[in-house]
PDB file of C-alpha atoms and ligand atoms in Angstrom:
ATOM      1  CA  UNK A 206       0.110  -0.057  -0.058  1.00 87.00           C
ATOM      2  CA  UNK A 207       1.343   3.618  -0.987  1.00 94.00           C
ATOM      3  CA  UNK A 208       1.135   6.465   1.406  1.00 97.00           C
ATOM      4  CA  UNK A 209      -1.843   8.549   0.146  1.00 97.00           C
ATOM      5  CA  UNK A 210       0.231  11.952   1.529  1.00 96.00           C
ATOM      6  CA  UNK A 211       3.675  11.403   0.071  1.00 96.00           C
ATOM      7  CA  UNK A 212       3.277   7.751  -2.337  1.00 95.00           C
ATOM      8  CA  UNK A 213       6.153   5.959  -0.012  1.00 94.00           C
ATOM      9  CA  UNK A 214       5.466   2.550   0.631  1.00 93.00           C
ATOM     10  CA  UNK A 215       3.782   1.754   3.858  1.00 91.00           C
ATOM     11  CA  UNK A 216       4.627  -2.015   5.445  1.00 78.00           C
ATOM     12  CA  UNK A 217       1.189  -3.280   6.417  1.00 70.00           C
ATOM     13  CA  UNK A 218       2.439  -6.795   7.865  1.00 69.00           C
ATOM     14  CA  UNK A 219       0.778  -7.905  10.981  1.00 66.00           C
ATOM     15  CA  UNK A 220       2.070  -8.354  14.578  1.00 69.00           C
ATOM     16  CA  UNK A 221       2.284 -11.773  15.666  1.00 69.00           C
ATOM     17  CA  UNK A 222       0.215 -10.221  18.387  1.00 68.00           C
ATOM     18  CA  UNK A 223      -2.556  -9.177  15.765  1.00 68.00           C
ATOM     19  CA  UNK A 224      -2.439 -12.564  14.160  1.00 69.00           C
ATOM     20  CA  UNK A 225      -2.977 -14.685  17.421  1.00 73.00           C
ATOM     21  CA  UNK A 226      -5.421 -11.988  19.372  1.00 71.00           C
ATOM     22  CA  UNK A 227      -7.753 -12.154  16.101  1.00 68.00           C
ATOM     23  CA  UNK A 228      -7.755  -8.295  16.714  1.00 70.00           C
ATOM     24  CA  UNK A 229      -9.672  -6.339  14.202  1.00 74.00           C
ATOM     25  CA  UNK A 230      -6.919  -4.992  11.501  1.00 83.00           C
ATOM     26  CA  UNK A 231      -7.307  -1.539  11.127  1.00 90.00           C
ATOM     27  CA  UNK A 232      -5.427  -0.126   7.857  1.00 92.00           C
ATOM     28  CA  UNK A 233      -2.765   2.405   7.884  1.00 94.00           C
ATOM     29  CA  UNK A 234      -2.513   4.883   4.907  1.00 96.00           C
ATOM     30  CA  UNK A 235       0.367   7.292   6.405  1.00 97.00           C
ATOM     31  CA  UNK A 236       3.777   6.038   5.729  1.00 96.00           C
ATOM     32  CA  UNK A 237       6.333   6.526   8.751  1.00 95.00           C
ATOM     33  CA  UNK A 238       8.469   9.235   7.348  1.00 96.00           C
ATOM     34  CA  UNK A 239       5.076  11.306   7.294  1.00 97.00           C
ATOM     35  CA  UNK A 240       3.908  10.536  10.881  1.00 97.00           C
ATOM     36  CA  UNK A 241       7.172  11.420  12.197  1.00 97.00           C
ATOM     37  CA  UNK A 242       6.209  14.920  10.832  1.00 98.00           C
ATOM     38  CA  UNK A 243       3.268  14.884  13.753  1.00 98.00           C
ATOM     39  CA  UNK A 244       2.535  15.800  17.174  1.00 97.00           C
ATOM     40  CA  UNK A 245       0.561  13.677  19.089  1.00 97.00           C
ATOM     41  CA  UNK A 246      -1.192  15.324  21.986  1.00 97.00           C
ATOM     42  CA  UNK A 247      -1.246  12.438  24.092  1.00 93.00           C
ATOM     43  CA  UNK A 248       0.835  12.813  27.527  1.00 89.00           C
ATOM     44  CA  UNK A 249       1.811  16.508  26.831  1.00 93.00           C
ATOM     45  CA  UNK A 250       0.238  18.029  30.532  1.00 94.00           C
ATOM     46  CA  UNK A 251      -2.511  18.853  28.410  1.00 96.00           C
ATOM     47  CA  UNK A 252      -5.587  21.132  29.787  1.00 97.00           C
ATOM     48  CA  UNK A 253      -7.689  18.446  30.798  1.00 96.00           C
ATOM     49  CA  UNK A 254     -10.887  19.991  29.028  1.00 97.00           C
ATOM     50  CA  UNK A 255      -9.732  20.382  25.329  1.00 96.00           C
ATOM     51  CA  UNK A 256      -6.608  18.812  25.581  1.00 96.00           C
ATOM     52  CA  UNK A 257      -4.650  22.220  24.605  1.00 95.00           C
ATOM     53  CA  UNK A 258      -0.847  20.764  25.300  1.00 93.00           C
ATOM     54  CA  UNK A 259       1.308  22.341  27.851  1.00 90.00           C
ATOM     55  CA  UNK A 260      -1.449  24.025  29.750  1.00 92.00           C
ATOM     56  CA  UNK A 261      -0.898  23.006  33.223  1.00 88.00           C
ATOM     57  CA  UNK A 262      -4.580  22.670  33.975  1.00 94.00           C
ATOM     58  CA  UNK A 263      -7.621  24.102  32.600  1.00 97.00           C
ATOM     59  CA  UNK A 264      -6.943  27.051  30.205  1.00 96.00           C
ATOM     60  CA  UNK A 265      -8.222  30.280  29.708  1.00 94.00           C
ATOM     61  CA  UNK A 266     -10.681  29.208  26.980  1.00 93.00           C
ATOM     62  CA  UNK A 267     -12.486  26.486  28.855  1.00 96.00           C
ATOM     63  CA  UNK A 268     -12.905  29.105  31.704  1.00 95.00           C
ATOM     64  CA  UNK A 269     -14.425  31.937  28.945  1.00 93.00           C
ATOM     65  CA  UNK A 270     -16.566  28.665  27.367  1.00 93.00           C
ATOM     66  CA  UNK A 271     -18.189  28.069  31.225  1.00 95.00           C
ATOM     67  CA  UNK A 272     -18.470  31.385  31.803  1.00 94.00           C
ATOM     68  CA  UNK A 273     -20.121  32.476  28.191  1.00 89.00           C
ATOM     69  CA  UNK A 274     -22.426  29.183  28.122  1.00 89.00           C
ATOM     70  CA  UNK A 275     -22.096  27.472  31.148  1.00 93.00           C
ATOM     71  CA  UNK A 276     -20.209  24.025  28.705  1.00 94.00           C
ATOM     72  CA  UNK A 277     -17.973  22.269  30.841  1.00 94.00           C
ATOM     73  CA  UNK A 278     -16.051  21.578  27.607  1.00 94.00           C
ATOM     74  CA  UNK A 279     -14.817  17.746  27.419  1.00 96.00           C
ATOM     75  CA  UNK A 280     -13.032  17.973  24.038  1.00 97.00           C
ATOM     76  CA  UNK A 281     -10.481  14.854  22.992  1.00 97.00           C
ATOM     77  CA  UNK A 282      -8.127  15.569  19.904  1.00 98.00           C
ATOM     78  CA  UNK A 283      -5.283  13.510  18.099  1.00 98.00           C
ATOM     79  CA  UNK A 284      -2.832  16.136  16.811  1.00 98.00           C
ATOM     80  CA  UNK A 285      -1.658  19.597  17.670  1.00 97.00           C
ATOM     81  CA  UNK A 286      -1.936  21.736  14.621  1.00 97.00           C
ATOM     82  CA  UNK A 287       1.791  22.342  13.152  1.00 97.00           C
ATOM     83  CA  UNK A 288       3.425  22.711   9.826  1.00 98.00           C
ATOM     84  CA  UNK A 289       2.143  18.826   8.428  1.00 98.00           C
ATOM     85  CA  UNK A 290      -1.475  19.548   9.384  1.00 98.00           C
ATOM     86  CA  UNK A 291      -1.600  22.723   8.227  1.00 98.00           C
ATOM     87  CA  UNK A 292      -0.283  21.393   4.820  1.00 97.00           C
ATOM     88  CA  UNK A 293      -2.695  18.836   4.670  1.00 98.00           C
ATOM     89  CA  UNK A 294      -5.634  20.752   5.256  1.00 97.00           C
ATOM     90  CA  UNK A 295      -4.626  22.839   2.483  1.00 96.00           C
ATOM     91  CA  UNK A 296      -4.303  19.872   0.110  1.00 96.00           C
ATOM     92  CA  UNK A 297      -7.415  18.204   1.540  1.00 96.00           C
ATOM     93  CA  UNK A 298      -9.912  21.397   2.183  1.00 93.00           C
ATOM     94  CA  UNK A 299      -8.580  24.208  -0.492  1.00 89.00           C
ATOM     95  CA  UNK A 300      -7.316  21.803  -3.278  1.00 90.00           C
ATOM     96  CA  UNK A 301     -10.073  19.053  -2.900  1.00 89.00           C
ATOM     97  CA  UNK A 302      -8.466  16.372  -2.670  1.00 93.00           C
ATOM     98  CA  UNK A 303     -11.056  14.367  -1.134  1.00 94.00           C
ATOM     99  CA  UNK A 304      -8.681  10.849  -1.378  1.00 95.00           C
ATOM    100  CA  UNK A 305      -6.901  12.415   1.481  1.00 97.00           C
ATOM    101  CA  UNK A 306     -10.146  11.722   4.011  1.00 97.00           C
ATOM    102  CA  UNK A 307      -9.014   8.220   4.482  1.00 97.00           C
ATOM    103  CA  UNK A 308      -5.165   9.794   5.690  1.00 98.00           C
ATOM    104  CA  UNK A 309      -5.510   9.273   9.583  1.00 98.00           C
ATOM    105  CA  UNK A 310      -7.591   6.313   9.127  1.00 97.00           C
ATOM    106  CA  UNK A 311      -5.889   4.373  11.597  1.00 96.00           C
ATOM    107  CA  UNK A 312      -5.466   7.151  14.157  1.00 97.00           C
ATOM    108  CA  UNK A 313      -9.452   7.796  13.920  1.00 98.00           C
ATOM    109  CA  UNK A 314     -10.658   4.309  13.900  1.00 97.00           C
ATOM    110  CA  UNK A 315      -8.477   3.758  17.068  1.00 96.00           C
ATOM    111  CA  UNK A 316      -9.577   6.199  19.067  1.00 97.00           C
ATOM    112  CA  UNK A 317     -13.694   5.627  18.466  1.00 97.00           C
ATOM    113  CA  UNK A 318     -12.790   2.059  19.274  1.00 95.00           C
ATOM    114  CA  UNK A 319     -11.612   3.132  22.527  1.00 95.00           C
ATOM    115  CA  UNK A 320     -14.727   5.391  23.330  1.00 96.00           C
ATOM    116  CA  UNK A 321     -18.330   4.917  23.113  1.00 96.00           C
ATOM    117  CA  UNK A 322     -21.527   7.033  22.065  1.00 98.00           C
ATOM    118  CA  UNK A 323     -24.945   6.661  21.387  1.00 98.00           C
ATOM    119  CA  UNK A 324     -25.173   9.093  18.576  1.00 98.00           C
ATOM    120  CA  UNK A 325     -22.259  10.779  16.418  1.00 98.00           C
ATOM    121  CA  UNK A 326     -22.548  14.011  14.938  1.00 98.00           C
ATOM    122  CA  UNK A 327     -20.729  16.122  12.857  1.00 98.00           C
ATOM    123  CA  UNK A 328     -20.117  19.996  11.909  1.00 97.00           C
ATOM    124  CA  UNK A 329     -21.908  20.529   8.530  1.00 96.00           C
ATOM    125  CA  UNK A 330     -19.993  22.321   5.507  1.00 92.00           C
ATOM    126  CA  UNK A 331     -21.892  25.517   4.862  1.00 88.00           C
ATOM    127  CA  UNK A 332     -24.011  25.298   1.345  1.00 88.00           C
ATOM    128  CA  UNK A 333     -21.666  27.839  -0.145  1.00 87.00           C
ATOM    129  CA  UNK A 334     -18.485  25.847   1.067  1.00 87.00           C
ATOM    130  CA  UNK A 335     -20.423  22.526  -0.189  1.00 90.00           C
ATOM    131  CA  UNK A 336     -21.042  23.719  -3.554  1.00 90.00           C
ATOM    132  CA  UNK A 337     -17.508  25.498  -4.117  1.00 88.00           C
ATOM    133  CA  UNK A 338     -15.621  22.478  -3.060  1.00 89.00           C
ATOM    134  CA  UNK A 339     -18.115  19.317  -3.914  1.00 92.00           C
ATOM    135  CA  UNK A 340     -17.573  17.518  -0.992  1.00 95.00           C
ATOM    136  CA  UNK A 341     -18.518  17.976   2.822  1.00 96.00           C
ATOM    137  CA  UNK A 342     -14.623  18.023   4.383  1.00 96.00           C
ATOM    138  CA  UNK A 343     -15.659  16.820   7.970  1.00 98.00           C
ATOM    139  CA  UNK A 344     -18.422  14.585   7.526  1.00 98.00           C
ATOM    140  CA  UNK A 345     -15.537  12.624   4.314  1.00 98.00           C
ATOM    141  CA  UNK A 346     -13.198  12.321   7.454  1.00 98.00           C
ATOM    142  CA  UNK A 347     -15.583  10.241   9.759  1.00 98.00           C
ATOM    143  CA  UNK A 348     -17.916   8.645   7.355  1.00 97.00           C
ATOM    144  CA  UNK A 349     -16.347   5.453   7.100  1.00 96.00           C
ATOM    145  CA  UNK A 350     -15.670   5.435  10.811  1.00 97.00           C
ATOM    146  CA  UNK A 351     -18.971   6.337  12.372  1.00 98.00           C
ATOM    147  CA  UNK A 352     -22.147   6.252  11.854  1.00 97.00           C
ATOM    148  CA  UNK A 353     -22.891  10.066  11.393  1.00 98.00           C
ATOM    149  CA  UNK A 354     -26.173  11.348  12.161  1.00 97.00           C
ATOM    150  CA  UNK A 355     -26.957  15.232  10.253  1.00 97.00           C
ATOM    151  CA  UNK A 356     -28.736  16.982  13.093  1.00 97.00           C
ATOM    152  CA  UNK A 357     -27.129  20.594  12.662  1.00 96.00           C
ATOM    153  CA  UNK A 358     -26.942  22.765   9.366  1.00 93.00           C
ATOM    154  CA  UNK A 359     -24.964  25.539   9.165  1.00 88.00           C
ATOM    155  CA  UNK A 360     -25.837  28.959   8.279  1.00 79.00           C
ATOM    156  CA  UNK A 361     -23.707  31.171   6.371  1.00 68.00           C
ATOM    157  CA  UNK A 362     -20.902  33.594   7.642  1.00 65.00           C
ATOM    158  CA  UNK A 363     -20.667  37.003   7.258  1.00 62.00           C
ATOM    159  CA  UNK A 364     -17.034  36.357   6.300  1.00 67.00           C
ATOM    160  CA  UNK A 365     -15.131  33.392   6.349  1.00 67.00           C
ATOM    161  CA  UNK A 366     -13.427  31.772   9.692  1.00 66.00           C
ATOM    162  CA  UNK A 367     -10.050  31.841   8.095  1.00 70.00           C
ATOM    163  CA  UNK A 368     -10.667  35.664   7.360  1.00 78.00           C
ATOM    164  CA  UNK A 369     -10.958  36.560  11.189  1.00 78.00           C
ATOM    165  CA  UNK A 370      -8.804  37.718  13.911  1.00 82.00           C
ATOM    166  CA  UNK A 371      -8.611  35.675  17.051  1.00 78.00           C
ATOM    167  CA  UNK A 372     -11.265  38.160  18.941  1.00 78.00           C
ATOM    168  CA  UNK A 373     -13.422  37.897  15.815  1.00 78.00           C
ATOM    169  CA  UNK A 374     -13.702  34.951  15.565  1.00 73.00           C
ATOM    170  CA  UNK A 375     -14.560  34.444  19.701  1.00 71.00           C
ATOM    171  CA  UNK A 376     -17.509  36.519  19.300  1.00 74.00           C
ATOM    172  CA  UNK A 377     -19.169  35.400  16.131  1.00 74.00           C
ATOM    173  CA  UNK A 378     -22.590  34.483  16.811  1.00 76.00           C
ATOM    174  CA  UNK A 379     -24.258  31.162  16.773  1.00 81.00           C
ATOM    175  CA  UNK A 380     -24.089  29.785  13.384  1.00 84.00           C
ATOM    176  CA  UNK A 381     -26.109  26.396  13.362  1.00 91.00           C
ATOM    177  CA  UNK A 382     -29.574  25.682  13.604  1.00 90.00           C
ATOM    178  CA  UNK A 383     -30.996  22.223  14.378  1.00 92.00           C
ATOM    179  CA  UNK A 384     -32.495  19.599  11.859  1.00 93.00           C
ATOM    180  CA  UNK A 385     -35.695  18.655  12.491  1.00 92.00           C
ATOM    181  CA  UNK A 386     -34.672  14.835  13.020  1.00 92.00           C
ATOM    182  CA  UNK A 387     -32.988  16.625  16.111  1.00 91.00           C
ATOM    183  CA  UNK A 388     -35.700  16.264  18.253  1.00 92.00           C
ATOM    184  CA  UNK A 389     -35.858  12.551  17.756  1.00 93.00           C
ATOM    185  CA  UNK A 390     -32.817  12.119  19.725  1.00 95.00           C
ATOM    186  CA  UNK A 391     -33.319  10.975  23.426  1.00 95.00           C
ATOM    187  CA  UNK A 392     -31.779  13.488  25.903  1.00 94.00           C
ATOM    188  CA  UNK A 393     -29.842  10.822  27.973  1.00 96.00           C
ATOM    189  CA  UNK A 394     -27.988   9.574  25.337  1.00 97.00           C
ATOM    190  CA  UNK A 395     -24.418   9.930  24.855  1.00 97.00           C
ATOM    191  CA  UNK A 396     -23.844  12.966  22.251  1.00 98.00           C
ATOM    192  CA  UNK A 397     -20.203  12.956  19.984  1.00 98.00           C
ATOM    193  CA  UNK A 398     -20.010  16.279  18.070  1.00 98.00           C
ATOM    194  CA  UNK A 399     -16.812  15.832  15.319  1.00 98.00           C
ATOM    195  CA  UNK A 400     -15.281  18.832  13.593  1.00 98.00           C
ATOM    196  CA  UNK A 401     -11.753  18.862  12.034  1.00 97.00           C
ATOM    197  CA  UNK A 402      -9.901  21.462  13.537  1.00 97.00           C
ATOM    198  CA  UNK A 403     -10.091  23.142  16.853  1.00 96.00           C
ATOM    199  CA  UNK A 404      -8.716  26.546  17.154  1.00 91.00           C
ATOM    200  CA  UNK A 405     -10.443  28.725  19.584  1.00 89.00           C
ATOM    201  CA  UNK A 406     -12.954  26.396  20.255  1.00 92.00           C
ATOM    202  CA  UNK A 407     -16.231  28.385  18.946  1.00 91.00           C
ATOM    203  CA  UNK A 408     -17.461  26.634  16.520  1.00 93.00           C
ATOM    204  CA  UNK A 409     -17.861  23.281  18.744  1.00 95.00           C
ATOM    205  CA  UNK A 410     -18.856  25.290  21.532  1.00 94.00           C
ATOM    206  CA  UNK A 411     -21.655  26.429  19.605  1.00 93.00           C
ATOM    207  CA  UNK A 412     -22.889  23.169  18.581  1.00 96.00           C
ATOM    208  CA  UNK A 413     -21.904  22.138  22.141  1.00 96.00           C
ATOM    209  CA  UNK A 414     -24.386  24.741  22.903  1.00 94.00           C
ATOM    210  CA  UNK A 415     -27.922  23.910  20.896  1.00 94.00           C
ATOM    211  CA  UNK A 416     -27.351  20.149  22.283  1.00 95.00           C
ATOM    212  CA  UNK A 417     -27.091  21.909  26.073  1.00 94.00           C
ATOM    213  CA  UNK A 418     -29.941  24.399  25.212  1.00 92.00           C
ATOM    214  CA  UNK A 419     -32.061  21.519  24.373  1.00 92.00           C
ATOM    215  CA  UNK A 420     -31.593  19.455  27.706  1.00 94.00           C
ATOM    216  CA  UNK A 421     -28.757  17.318  26.710  1.00 95.00           C
ATOM    217  CA  UNK A 422     -26.000  16.320  29.321  1.00 93.00           C
ATOM    218  CA  UNK A 423     -23.535  14.341  28.058  1.00 96.00           C
ATOM    219  CA  UNK A 424     -21.885  16.072  25.428  1.00 97.00           C
ATOM    220  CA  UNK A 425     -18.181  15.245  24.132  1.00 98.00           C
ATOM    221  CA  UNK A 426     -16.424  16.715  21.266  1.00 98.00           C
ATOM    222  CA  UNK A 427     -13.693  15.270  19.143  1.00 98.00           C
ATOM    223  CA  UNK A 428     -11.561  16.891  16.698  1.00 98.00           C
ATOM    224  CA  UNK A 429      -8.526  15.475  14.303  1.00 98.00           C
ATOM    225  CA  UNK A 430      -6.435  18.100  15.425  1.00 98.00           C
ATOM    226  CA  UNK A 431      -6.113  20.797  18.039  1.00 96.00           C
TER     227      UNK A 431
HETATM  228 ZN1  LIG B 575       3.926   9.725   3.427  1.00 76.23          ZN
HETATM  229 ZN1  LIG B 576      -8.785  23.978  27.715  1.00 76.23          ZN
END
């Protein structure tokens, strides 16, 4: 198999343990050279609520979300946002290489096998982005791994997030509304909301807030990068 990012060969031979334990074989689409450029978040003195690395306790953003929305953030992510992740999302989202959706399949799949939820939904692209790109990048990133339920719809914003500074991003008003299917979900179910990148947390906090205000209590969020 070849690395989806650079085309190098990937050695996918099974370990003795995998053969004897009949473990589910999770395919890998990223080579070791590319993997070495990633900065995993695990074990880095993270914020316990959002996994911000090297934060030494609850970070100031998480305190702000608690004060502003009453949200006790429960977020998990796999990799720190760095140059490799930046280039990856540029190729995947801006240049629309939809095949790259599976580059992190193994990492996300393994995370999904260790965590249980009743309902998994995702941050949808706005209609204008969907039209321009031809695919929904967050949906494609997770569709092979989770049984995704579309529950939210994104209203087109005044200007794209990427063009906003930090203060503008944090102060953007609610940009989601709930689809009719939303009302069919039982309140005691464990909810997971997926996004691709967590920057200030604003996008996921707005989605989280819709669930919270409707009476859900068990709400978690996840992003590939933080
Ligand atoms: Zn590679
Ligand atoms: Zn935090």
